[in-house]
Amino acid sequence: AGQITRSDYMEISGVSQGTASRDLAAMVEAGILLAEGKTRTRIYGPNPKHFSAKQQVAAEQPPLIP
C-alpha cells in the first residue's frame, strides 16, 4: 500500500520517462520517498521518517484559531 512505480507516476502526472525519473530521484534524495529494487523493477514508497517528523512538527504548532 502506498507504493508507486515510475510508470504509475508518468500516468498520473503526464510527464515523460526522463522527467519522471528525475522527479522520483529528487524525492528520494530529499528523503520524501524510499526506493526499493533496481531500475525497471524499482518501487517507491513514503519514507516514514520524513512523514512522522512532519506530523510531529504539525502537532506541536498552536491552533490557528484558539
JSON list of C-alpha atoms in Angstrom, two decimals:
[
{"chain": "A", "resi": 1, "resn": "ALA", "atom": "CA", "xyz": [0.00, 0.00, 0.00]},
{"chain": "A", "resi": 2, "resn": "GLY", "atom": "CA", "xyz": [1.17, 3.50, -0.76]},
{"chain": "A", "resi": 3, "resn": "GLN", "atom": "CA", "xyz": [3.69, 2.43, -3.38]},
{"chain": "A", "resi": 4, "resn": "ILE", "atom": "CA", "xyz": [4.22, 3.76, -6.88]},
{"chain": "A", "resi": 5, "resn": "THR", "atom": "CA", "xyz": [6.30, 2.83, -9.92]},
{"chain": "A", "resi": 6, "resn": "ARG", "atom": "CA", "xyz": [7.82, 5.20, -12.44]},
{"chain": "A", "resi": 7, "resn": "SER", "atom": "CA", "xyz": [5.12, 4.14, -14.92]},
{"chain": "A", "resi": 8, "resn": "ASP", "atom": "CA", "xyz": [2.40, 4.93, -12.38]},
{"chain": "A", "resi": 9, "resn": "TYR", "atom": "CA", "xyz": [3.95, 8.35, -11.78]},
{"chain": "A", "resi": 10, "resn": "MET", "atom": "CA", "xyz": [4.15, 9.02, -15.54]},
{"chain": "A", "resi": 11, "resn": "GLU", "atom": "CA", "xyz": [0.48, 8.10, -15.99]},
{"chain": "A", "resi": 12, "resn": "ILE", "atom": "CA", "xyz": [-0.71, 10.18, -13.03]},
{"chain": "A", "resi": 13, "resn": "SER", "atom": "CA", "xyz": [1.39, 13.26, -13.75]},
{"chain": "A", "resi": 14, "resn": "GLY", "atom": "CA", "xyz": [1.52, 13.10, -17.55]},
{"chain": "A", "resi": 15, "resn": "VAL", "atom": "CA", "xyz": [5.30, 13.61, -17.66]},
{"chain": "A", "resi": 16, "resn": "SER", "atom": "CA", "xyz": [7.92, 11.90, -19.82]},
{"chain": "A", "resi": 17, "resn": "GLN", "atom": "CA", "xyz": [10.02, 8.97, -18.64]},
{"chain": "A", "resi": 18, "resn": "GLY", "atom": "CA", "xyz": [13.05, 11.22, -18.14]},
{"chain": "A", "resi": 19, "resn": "THR", "atom": "CA", "xyz": [11.10, 13.75, -16.11]},
{"chain": "A", "resi": 20, "resn": "ALA", "atom": "CA", "xyz": [9.52, 11.01, -14.02]},
{"chain": "A", "resi": 21, "resn": "SER", "atom": "CA", "xyz": [12.95, 9.53, -13.28]},
{"chain": "A", "resi": 22, "resn": "ARG", "atom": "CA", "xyz": [14.35, 12.92, -12.27]},
{"chain": "A", "resi": 23, "resn": "ASP", "atom": "CA", "xyz": [11.31, 13.79, -10.14]},
{"chain": "A", "resi": 24, "resn": "LEU", "atom": "CA", "xyz": [11.36, 10.47, -8.29]},
{"chain": "A", "resi": 25, "resn": "ALA", "atom": "CA", "xyz": [15.15, 10.62, -7.80]},
{"chain": "A", "resi": 26, "resn": "ALA", "atom": "CA", "xyz": [14.78, 14.13, -6.36]},
{"chain": "A", "resi": 27, "resn": "MET", "atom": "CA", "xyz": [12.10, 12.94, -3.93]},
{"chain": "A", "resi": 28, "resn": "VAL", "atom": "CA", "xyz": [14.36, 10.05, -2.85]},
{"chain": "A", "resi": 29, "resn": "GLU", "atom": "CA", "xyz": [17.29, 12.45, -2.40]},
{"chain": "A", "resi": 30, "resn": "ALA", "atom": "CA", "xyz": [15.09, 14.79, -0.33]},
{"chain": "A", "resi": 31, "resn": "GLY", "atom": "CA", "xyz": [14.10, 11.89, 1.93]},
{"chain": "A", "resi": 32, "resn": "ILE", "atom": "CA", "xyz": [10.43, 12.02, 0.96]},
{"chain": "A", "resi": 33, "resn": "LEU", "atom": "CA", "xyz": [10.40, 8.63, -0.77]},
{"chain": "A", "resi": 34, "resn": "LEU", "atom": "CA", "xyz": [12.31, 5.39, -0.33]},
{"chain": "A", "resi": 35, "resn": "ALA", "atom": "CA", "xyz": [13.30, 3.39, -3.42]},
{"chain": "A", "resi": 36, "resn": "GLU", "atom": "CA", "xyz": [13.23, -0.40, -3.48]},
{"chain": "A", "resi": 37, "resn": "GLY", "atom": "CA", "xyz": [14.63, -2.54, -6.29]},
{"chain": "A", "resi": 38, "resn": "LYS", "atom": "CA", "xyz": [16.68, -1.77, -9.38]},
{"chain": "A", "resi": 39, "resn": "THR", "atom": "CA", "xyz": [15.82, 0.33, -12.43]},
{"chain": "A", "resi": 40, "resn": "ARG", "atom": "CA", "xyz": [12.81, -1.23, -14.18]},
{"chain": "A", "resi": 41, "resn": "THR", "atom": "CA", "xyz": [11.53, -3.03, -11.10]},
{"chain": "A", "resi": 42, "resn": "ARG", "atom": "CA", "xyz": [12.03, -0.08, -8.73]},
{"chain": "A", "resi": 43, "resn": "ILE", "atom": "CA", "xyz": [9.13, 0.75, -6.46]},
{"chain": "A", "resi": 44, "resn": "TYR", "atom": "CA", "xyz": [8.84, 3.97, -4.49]},
{"chain": "A", "resi": 45, "resn": "GLY", "atom": "CA", "xyz": [7.09, 4.43, -1.19]},
{"chain": "A", "resi": 46, "resn": "PRO", "atom": "CA", "xyz": [6.77, 7.07, 1.50]},
{"chain": "A", "resi": 47, "resn": "ASN", "atom": "CA", "xyz": [9.66, 7.46, 3.92]},
{"chain": "A", "resi": 48, "resn": "PRO", "atom": "CA", "xyz": [8.07, 7.02, 7.36]},
{"chain": "A", "resi": 49, "resn": "LYS", "atom": "CA", "xyz": [10.86, 9.06, 8.99]},
{"chain": "A", "resi": 50, "resn": "HIS", "atom": "CA", "xyz": [10.08, 12.06, 6.78]},
{"chain": "A", "resi": 51, "resn": "PHE", "atom": "CA", "xyz": [6.36, 11.99, 7.38]},
{"chain": "A", "resi": 52, "resn": "SER", "atom": "CA", "xyz": [6.50, 11.23, 11.09]},
{"chain": "A", "resi": 53, "resn": "ALA", "atom": "CA", "xyz": [8.80, 14.24, 11.57]},
{"chain": "A", "resi": 54, "resn": "LYS", "atom": "CA", "xyz": [6.40, 16.47, 9.60]},
{"chain": "A", "resi": 55, "resn": "GLN", "atom": "CA", "xyz": [3.44, 15.21, 11.64]},
{"chain": "A", "resi": 56, "resn": "GLN", "atom": "CA", "xyz": [5.33, 15.86, 14.89]},
{"chain": "A", "resi": 57, "resn": "VAL", "atom": "CA", "xyz": [6.05, 19.47, 13.87]},
{"chain": "A", "resi": 58, "resn": "ALA", "atom": "CA", "xyz": [2.41, 19.98, 12.87]},
{"chain": "A", "resi": 59, "resn": "ALA", "atom": "CA", "xyz": [1.22, 18.55, 16.19]},
{"chain": "A", "resi": 60, "resn": "GLU", "atom": "CA", "xyz": [3.42, 20.99, 18.09]},
{"chain": "A", "resi": 61, "resn": "GLN", "atom": "CA", "xyz": [2.01, 24.06, 16.31]},
{"chain": "A", "resi": 62, "resn": "PRO", "atom": "CA", "xyz": [-0.58, 26.10, 18.18]},
{"chain": "A", "resi": 63, "resn": "PRO", "atom": "CA", "xyz": [-4.06, 26.08, 16.64]},
{"chain": "A", "resi": 64, "resn": "LEU", "atom": "CA", "xyz": [-4.74, 28.84, 14.12]},
{"chain": "A", "resi": 65, "resn": "ILE", "atom": "CA", "xyz": [-8.00, 29.71, 15.83]},
{"chain": "A", "resi": 66, "resn": "PRO", "atom": "CA", "xyz": [-7.93, 29.33, 19.64]}
]
